[in-house]
mmCIF file of C-alpha atoms in Angstrom:
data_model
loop_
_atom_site.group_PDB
_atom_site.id
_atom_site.type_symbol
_atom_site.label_atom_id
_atom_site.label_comp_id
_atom_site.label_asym_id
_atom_site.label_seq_id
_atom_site.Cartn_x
_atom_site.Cartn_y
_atom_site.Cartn_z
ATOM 1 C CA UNK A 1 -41.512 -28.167 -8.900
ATOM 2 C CA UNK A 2 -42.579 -26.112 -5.775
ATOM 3 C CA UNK A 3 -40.371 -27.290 -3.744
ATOM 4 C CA UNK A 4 -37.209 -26.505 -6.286
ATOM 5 C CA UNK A 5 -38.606 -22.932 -6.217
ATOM 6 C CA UNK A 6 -38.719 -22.621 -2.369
ATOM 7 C CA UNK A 7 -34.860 -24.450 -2.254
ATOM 8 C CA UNK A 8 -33.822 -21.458 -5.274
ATOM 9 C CA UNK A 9 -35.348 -18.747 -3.287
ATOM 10 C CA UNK A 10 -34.207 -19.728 -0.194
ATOM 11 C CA UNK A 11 -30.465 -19.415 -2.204
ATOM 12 C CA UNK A 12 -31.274 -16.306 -3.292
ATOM 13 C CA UNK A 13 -32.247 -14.825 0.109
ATOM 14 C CA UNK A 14 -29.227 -16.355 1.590
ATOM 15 C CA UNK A 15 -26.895 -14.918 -0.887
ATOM 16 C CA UNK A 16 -28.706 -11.090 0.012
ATOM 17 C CA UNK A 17 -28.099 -11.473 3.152
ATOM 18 C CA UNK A 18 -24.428 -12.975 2.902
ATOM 19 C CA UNK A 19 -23.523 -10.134 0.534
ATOM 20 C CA UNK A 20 -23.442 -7.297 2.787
ATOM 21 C CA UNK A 21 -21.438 -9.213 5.473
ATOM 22 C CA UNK A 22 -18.678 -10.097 2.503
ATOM 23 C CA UNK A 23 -18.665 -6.598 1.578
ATOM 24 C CA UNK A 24 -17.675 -5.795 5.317
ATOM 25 C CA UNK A 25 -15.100 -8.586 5.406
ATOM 26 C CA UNK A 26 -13.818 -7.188 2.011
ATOM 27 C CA UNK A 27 -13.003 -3.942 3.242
ATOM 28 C CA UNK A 28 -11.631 -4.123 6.669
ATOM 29 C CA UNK A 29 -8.946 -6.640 4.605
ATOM 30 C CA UNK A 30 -8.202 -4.239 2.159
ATOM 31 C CA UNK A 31 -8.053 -1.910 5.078
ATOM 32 C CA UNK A 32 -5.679 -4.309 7.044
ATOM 33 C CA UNK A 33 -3.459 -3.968 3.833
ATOM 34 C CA UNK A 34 -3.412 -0.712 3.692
ATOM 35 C CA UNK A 35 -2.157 -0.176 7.301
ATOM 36 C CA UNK A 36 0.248 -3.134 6.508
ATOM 37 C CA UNK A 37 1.483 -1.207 3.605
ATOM 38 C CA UNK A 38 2.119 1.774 5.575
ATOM 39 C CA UNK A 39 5.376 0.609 7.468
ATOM 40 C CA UNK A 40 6.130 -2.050 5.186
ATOM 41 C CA UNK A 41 9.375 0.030 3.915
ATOM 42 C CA UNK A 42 10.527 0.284 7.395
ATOM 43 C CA UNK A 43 10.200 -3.368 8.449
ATOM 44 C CA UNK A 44 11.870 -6.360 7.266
ATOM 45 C CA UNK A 45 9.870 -9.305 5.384
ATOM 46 C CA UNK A 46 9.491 -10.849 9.014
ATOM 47 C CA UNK A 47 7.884 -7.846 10.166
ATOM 48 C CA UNK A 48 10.396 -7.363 12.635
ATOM 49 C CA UNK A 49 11.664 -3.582 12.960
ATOM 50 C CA UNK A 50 14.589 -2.215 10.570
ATOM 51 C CA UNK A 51 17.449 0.012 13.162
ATOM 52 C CA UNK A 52 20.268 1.125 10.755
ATOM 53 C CA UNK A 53 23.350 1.932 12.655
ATOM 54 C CA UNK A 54 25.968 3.962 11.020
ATOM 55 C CA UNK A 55 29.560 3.371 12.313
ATOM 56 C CA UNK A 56 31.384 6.732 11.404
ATOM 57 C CA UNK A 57 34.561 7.039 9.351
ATOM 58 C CA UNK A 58 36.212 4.287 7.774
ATOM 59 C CA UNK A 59 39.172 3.783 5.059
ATOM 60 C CA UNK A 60 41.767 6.845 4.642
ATOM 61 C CA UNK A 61 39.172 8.218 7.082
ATOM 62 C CA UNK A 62 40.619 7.261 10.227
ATOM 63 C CA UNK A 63 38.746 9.591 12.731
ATOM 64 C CA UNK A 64 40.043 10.857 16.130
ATOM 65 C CA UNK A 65 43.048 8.646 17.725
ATOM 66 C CA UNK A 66 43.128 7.678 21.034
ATOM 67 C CA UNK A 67 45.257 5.881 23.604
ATOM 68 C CA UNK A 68 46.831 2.374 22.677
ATOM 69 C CA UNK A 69 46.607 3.116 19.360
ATOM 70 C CA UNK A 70 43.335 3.058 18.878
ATOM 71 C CA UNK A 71 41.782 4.413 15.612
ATOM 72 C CA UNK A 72 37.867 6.017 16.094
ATOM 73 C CA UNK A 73 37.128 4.071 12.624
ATOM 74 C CA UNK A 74 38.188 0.788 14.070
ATOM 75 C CA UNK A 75 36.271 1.522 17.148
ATOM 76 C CA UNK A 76 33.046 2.784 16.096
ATOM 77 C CA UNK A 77 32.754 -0.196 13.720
ATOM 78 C CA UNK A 78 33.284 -2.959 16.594
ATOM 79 C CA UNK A 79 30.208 -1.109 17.975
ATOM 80 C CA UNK A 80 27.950 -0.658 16.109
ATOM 81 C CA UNK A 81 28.385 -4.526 14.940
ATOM 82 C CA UNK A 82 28.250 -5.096 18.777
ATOM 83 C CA UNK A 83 25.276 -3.333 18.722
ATOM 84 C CA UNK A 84 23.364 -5.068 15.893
ATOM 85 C CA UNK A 85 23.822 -8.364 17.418
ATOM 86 C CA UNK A 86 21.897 -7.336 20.546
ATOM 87 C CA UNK A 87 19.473 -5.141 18.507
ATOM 88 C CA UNK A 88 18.482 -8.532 16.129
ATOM 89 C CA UNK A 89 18.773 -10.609 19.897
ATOM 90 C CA UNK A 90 15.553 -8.268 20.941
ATOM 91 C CA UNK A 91 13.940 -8.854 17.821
ATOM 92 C CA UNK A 92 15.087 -6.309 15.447
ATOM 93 C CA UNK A 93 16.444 -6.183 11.835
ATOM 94 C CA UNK A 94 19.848 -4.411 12.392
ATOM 95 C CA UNK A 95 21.442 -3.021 9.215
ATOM 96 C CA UNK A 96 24.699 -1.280 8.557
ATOM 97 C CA UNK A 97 25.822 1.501 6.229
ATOM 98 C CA UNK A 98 29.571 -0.532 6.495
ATOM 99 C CA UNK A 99 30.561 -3.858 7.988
ATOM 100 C CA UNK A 100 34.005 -3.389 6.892
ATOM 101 C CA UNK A 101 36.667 -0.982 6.872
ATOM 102 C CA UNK A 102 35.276 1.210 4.422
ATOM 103 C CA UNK A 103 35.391 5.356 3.501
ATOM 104 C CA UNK A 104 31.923 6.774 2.535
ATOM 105 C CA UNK A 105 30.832 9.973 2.792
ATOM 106 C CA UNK A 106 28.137 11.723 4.252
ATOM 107 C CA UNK A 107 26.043 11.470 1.230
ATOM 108 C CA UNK A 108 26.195 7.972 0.550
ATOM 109 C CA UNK A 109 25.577 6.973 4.094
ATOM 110 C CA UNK A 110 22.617 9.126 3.822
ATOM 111 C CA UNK A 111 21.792 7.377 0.145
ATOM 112 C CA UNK A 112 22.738 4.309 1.885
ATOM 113 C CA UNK A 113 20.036 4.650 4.556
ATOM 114 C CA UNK A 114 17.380 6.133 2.748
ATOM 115 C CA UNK A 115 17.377 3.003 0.445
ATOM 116 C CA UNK A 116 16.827 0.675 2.801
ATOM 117 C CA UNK A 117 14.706 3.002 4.736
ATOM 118 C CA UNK A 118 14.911 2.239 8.337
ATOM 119 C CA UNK A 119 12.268 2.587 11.179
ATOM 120 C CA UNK A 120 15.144 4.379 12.556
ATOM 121 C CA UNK A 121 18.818 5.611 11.828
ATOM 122 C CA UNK A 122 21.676 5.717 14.684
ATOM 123 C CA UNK A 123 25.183 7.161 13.672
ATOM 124 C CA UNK A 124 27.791 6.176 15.982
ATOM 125 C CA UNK A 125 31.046 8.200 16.910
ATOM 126 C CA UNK A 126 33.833 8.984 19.857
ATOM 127 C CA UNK A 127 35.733 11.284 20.310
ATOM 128 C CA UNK A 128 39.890 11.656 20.584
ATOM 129 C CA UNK A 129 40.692 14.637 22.669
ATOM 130 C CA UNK A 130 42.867 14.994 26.023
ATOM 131 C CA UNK A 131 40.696 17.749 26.417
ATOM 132 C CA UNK A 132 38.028 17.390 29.615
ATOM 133 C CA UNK A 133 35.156 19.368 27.999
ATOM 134 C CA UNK A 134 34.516 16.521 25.698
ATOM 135 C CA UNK A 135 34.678 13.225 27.638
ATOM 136 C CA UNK A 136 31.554 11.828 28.092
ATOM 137 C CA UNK A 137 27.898 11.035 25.992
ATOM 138 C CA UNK A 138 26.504 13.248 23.620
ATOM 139 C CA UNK A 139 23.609 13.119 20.683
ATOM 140 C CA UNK A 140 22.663 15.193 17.878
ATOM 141 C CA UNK A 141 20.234 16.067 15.325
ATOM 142 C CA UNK A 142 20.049 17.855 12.191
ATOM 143 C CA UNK A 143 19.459 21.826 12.729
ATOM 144 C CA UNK A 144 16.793 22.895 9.939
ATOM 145 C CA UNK A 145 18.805 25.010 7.019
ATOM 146 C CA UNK A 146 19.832 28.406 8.251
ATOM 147 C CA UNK A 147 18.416 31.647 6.604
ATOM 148 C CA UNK A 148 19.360 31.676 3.093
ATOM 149 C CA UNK A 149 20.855 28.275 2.970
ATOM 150 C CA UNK A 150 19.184 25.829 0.029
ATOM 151 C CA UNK A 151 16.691 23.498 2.050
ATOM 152 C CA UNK A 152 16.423 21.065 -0.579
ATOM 153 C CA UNK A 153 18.076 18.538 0.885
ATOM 154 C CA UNK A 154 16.157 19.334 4.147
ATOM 155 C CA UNK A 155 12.847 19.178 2.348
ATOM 156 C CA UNK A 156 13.730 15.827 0.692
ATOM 157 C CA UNK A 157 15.317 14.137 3.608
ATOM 158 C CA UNK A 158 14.647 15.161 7.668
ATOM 159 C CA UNK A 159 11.888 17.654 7.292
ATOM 160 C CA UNK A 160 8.702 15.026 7.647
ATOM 161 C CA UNK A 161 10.886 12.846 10.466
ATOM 162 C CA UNK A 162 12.469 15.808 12.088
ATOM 163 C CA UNK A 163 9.708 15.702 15.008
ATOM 164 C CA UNK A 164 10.946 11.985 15.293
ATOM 165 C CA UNK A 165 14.088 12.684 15.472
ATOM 166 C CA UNK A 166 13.787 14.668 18.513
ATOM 167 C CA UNK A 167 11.637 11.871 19.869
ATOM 168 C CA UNK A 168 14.222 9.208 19.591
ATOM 169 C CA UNK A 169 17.013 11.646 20.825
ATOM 170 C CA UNK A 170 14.710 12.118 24.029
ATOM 171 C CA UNK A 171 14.969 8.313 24.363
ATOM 172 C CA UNK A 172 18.182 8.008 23.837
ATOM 173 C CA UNK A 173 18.817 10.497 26.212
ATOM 174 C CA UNK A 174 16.679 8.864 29.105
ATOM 175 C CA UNK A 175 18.431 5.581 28.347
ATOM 176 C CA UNK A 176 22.303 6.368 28.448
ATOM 177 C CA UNK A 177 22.076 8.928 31.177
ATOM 178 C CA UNK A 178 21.495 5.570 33.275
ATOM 179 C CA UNK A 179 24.870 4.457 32.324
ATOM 180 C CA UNK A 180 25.992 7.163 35.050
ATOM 181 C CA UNK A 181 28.627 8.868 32.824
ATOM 182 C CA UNK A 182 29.242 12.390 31.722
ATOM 183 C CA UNK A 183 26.563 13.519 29.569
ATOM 184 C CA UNK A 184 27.081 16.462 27.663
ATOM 185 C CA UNK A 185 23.506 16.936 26.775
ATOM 186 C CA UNK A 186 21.738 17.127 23.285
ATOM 187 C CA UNK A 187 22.886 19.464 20.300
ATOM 188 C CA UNK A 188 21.197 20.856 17.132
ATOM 189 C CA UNK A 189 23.862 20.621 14.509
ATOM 190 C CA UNK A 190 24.189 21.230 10.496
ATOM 191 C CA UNK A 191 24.633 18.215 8.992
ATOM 192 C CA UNK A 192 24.882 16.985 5.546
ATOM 193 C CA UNK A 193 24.336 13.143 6.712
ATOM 194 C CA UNK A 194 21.255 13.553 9.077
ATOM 195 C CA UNK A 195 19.672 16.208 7.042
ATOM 196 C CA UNK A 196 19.573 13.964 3.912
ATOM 197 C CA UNK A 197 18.035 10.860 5.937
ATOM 198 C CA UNK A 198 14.553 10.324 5.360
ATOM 199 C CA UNK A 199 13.834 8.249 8.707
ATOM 200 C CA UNK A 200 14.281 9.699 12.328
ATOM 201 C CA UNK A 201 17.846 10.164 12.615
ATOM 202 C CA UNK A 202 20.525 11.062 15.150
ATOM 203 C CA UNK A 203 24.159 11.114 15.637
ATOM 204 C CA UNK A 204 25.353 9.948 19.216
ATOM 205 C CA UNK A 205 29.163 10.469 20.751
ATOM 206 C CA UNK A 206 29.676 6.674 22.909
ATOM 207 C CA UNK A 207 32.767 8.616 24.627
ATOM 208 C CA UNK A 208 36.266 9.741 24.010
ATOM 209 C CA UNK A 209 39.108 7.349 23.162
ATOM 210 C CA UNK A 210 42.222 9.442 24.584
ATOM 211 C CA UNK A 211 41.089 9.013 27.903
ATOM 212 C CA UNK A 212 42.131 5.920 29.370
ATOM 213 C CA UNK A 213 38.798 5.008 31.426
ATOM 214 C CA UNK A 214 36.429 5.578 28.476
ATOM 215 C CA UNK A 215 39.080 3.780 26.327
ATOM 216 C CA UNK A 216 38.050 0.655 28.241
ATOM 217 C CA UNK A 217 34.543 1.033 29.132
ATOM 218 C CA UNK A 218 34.116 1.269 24.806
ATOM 219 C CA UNK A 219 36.755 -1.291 23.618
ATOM 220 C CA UNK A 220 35.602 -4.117 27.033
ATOM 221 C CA UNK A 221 32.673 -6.383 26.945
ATOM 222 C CA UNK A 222 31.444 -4.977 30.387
ATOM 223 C CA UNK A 223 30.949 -1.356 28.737
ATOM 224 C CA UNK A 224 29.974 -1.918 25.396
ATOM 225 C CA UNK A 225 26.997 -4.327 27.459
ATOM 226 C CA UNK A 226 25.769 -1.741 28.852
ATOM 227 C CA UNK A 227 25.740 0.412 25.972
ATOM 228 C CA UNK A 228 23.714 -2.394 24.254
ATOM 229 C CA UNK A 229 21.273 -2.440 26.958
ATOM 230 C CA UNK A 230 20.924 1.355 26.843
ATOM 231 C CA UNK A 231 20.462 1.633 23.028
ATOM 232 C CA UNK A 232 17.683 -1.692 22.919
ATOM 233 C CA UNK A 233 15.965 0.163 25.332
ATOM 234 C CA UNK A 234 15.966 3.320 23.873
ATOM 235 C CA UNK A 235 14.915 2.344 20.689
ATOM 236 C CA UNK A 236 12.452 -0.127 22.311
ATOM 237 C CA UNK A 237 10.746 3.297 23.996
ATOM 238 C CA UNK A 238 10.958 5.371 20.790
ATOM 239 C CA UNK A 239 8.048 2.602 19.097
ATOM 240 C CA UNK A 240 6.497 2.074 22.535
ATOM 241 C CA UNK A 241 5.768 6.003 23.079
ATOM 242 C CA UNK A 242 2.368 7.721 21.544
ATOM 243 C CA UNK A 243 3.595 10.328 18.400
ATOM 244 C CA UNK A 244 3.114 13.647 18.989
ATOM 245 C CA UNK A 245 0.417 15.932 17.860
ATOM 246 C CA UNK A 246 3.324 17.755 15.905
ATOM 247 C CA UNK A 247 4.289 14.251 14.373
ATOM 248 C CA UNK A 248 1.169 13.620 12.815
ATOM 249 C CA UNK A 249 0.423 17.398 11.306
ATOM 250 C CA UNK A 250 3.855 16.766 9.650
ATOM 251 C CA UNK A 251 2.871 13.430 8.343
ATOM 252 C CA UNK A 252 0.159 14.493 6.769
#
């Protein structure tokens, strides 16, 4: 009989002294989870990163037009699916607002994106003008609502990513200016799409389609390489880089 009582204590002291260390296990799970939990909307069930990439135009919605009959629609779409084949090649989930020849506007490409909710949003355009002044690279973002405009659509879309979004132009900016063509710089614009989007979001201009040399370098395999290159790294900086103070007031 003693010696069942010495084996049931002996239980009962291990249990006491197991309990605290479960406890510990138990929470630093549920706080794994919880971190898990906080960019599960922006990653895909493999955990890999979501990039949406928004090919401009599309339909009756034609764009600019440029030399050899090329249509900005027709070209912005063979890029951006360009595009998502490198981005899911470096390990990312590429998505699309349209994979086909499709008219949407501004608000359902925002809709679009904010459904899926990317780790980051990319709209693609060129330009068709003979005009000089706008050849080249350019990217925007979405200009907070003027004085006496309505910000609700700035409230409920770019106003907790805006900081972001300056971020990711930044490394877009750092990445295509290696490229070594014209870069016009970045822009603050009003925009109905970008302002709507709840993720980091920018609009960048790959080039203009009237002029013959930019033609090719966006419509050859050479060029639209190296634009791949430039955007996988870009985006690959935007995660790699520390937030910034400004980014995490706003997120809270």
């Amino acid at each position: 009989m003693k010696i069942k009582r010495v084996k049931a204590l002996m239980r009962i002291l291990k249990l006491r002294t197991l309990a605290p260390l479960l406890l510990c296990l138990f929470y630093f799970a549920a706080s794994a989870h919880a971190a898990a939990t906080v960019f599960s909307s922006t990653k895909s069930e493999t955990g890999n990163l979501r990039v949406m990439l928004d090919p401009a135009h599309g339909g009756a919605d034609e764009g600019a037009h440029g030399v050899n009959s090329l249509k900005e629609k027709d070209v912005n779409l063979s890029l951006a699916l360009f595009l998502a084949a490198k981005l899911d090649e470096a390990g990312f989930e590429p998505r699309l607002t349209r994979d086909s020849d499709k008219e949407m506007t501004p608000e359902e490409r925002a809709a679009a994106a904010n459904r899926v909710q990317p780790a980051v949003f990319i709209s693609i355009e060129v330009n068709g003008s003979e005009l000089r002044e706008v050849r080249g690279l350019e990217i925007f973002f979405s200009a907070p609502p003027a004085e006496g405009a309505d910000p609700g659509f700035w409230r409920a879309g770019q106003a907790r990513a805006y900081e972001k979004s300056l971020r990711l132009a930044d490394s877009l900016e750092g990445s295509l200016r290696s490229l070594g063509l014209e870069y016009r710089g970045k822009t603050l614009i009003p925009s109905p799409l970008l302002g709507a989007v709840t993720s980091p979001a920018v609009l960048v201009t790959l080039g203009n389609i009237s002029w013959s040399q930019e033609a090719d370098f966006l419509t050859e395999d050479a060029g639209k390489q190296a634009l791949a290159r430039a955007l996988v790294s870009a985006v690959k900086d935007f995660f790699t880089q520390k937030p910034k103070e400004t980014e995490k007031k706003n997120a809270n």
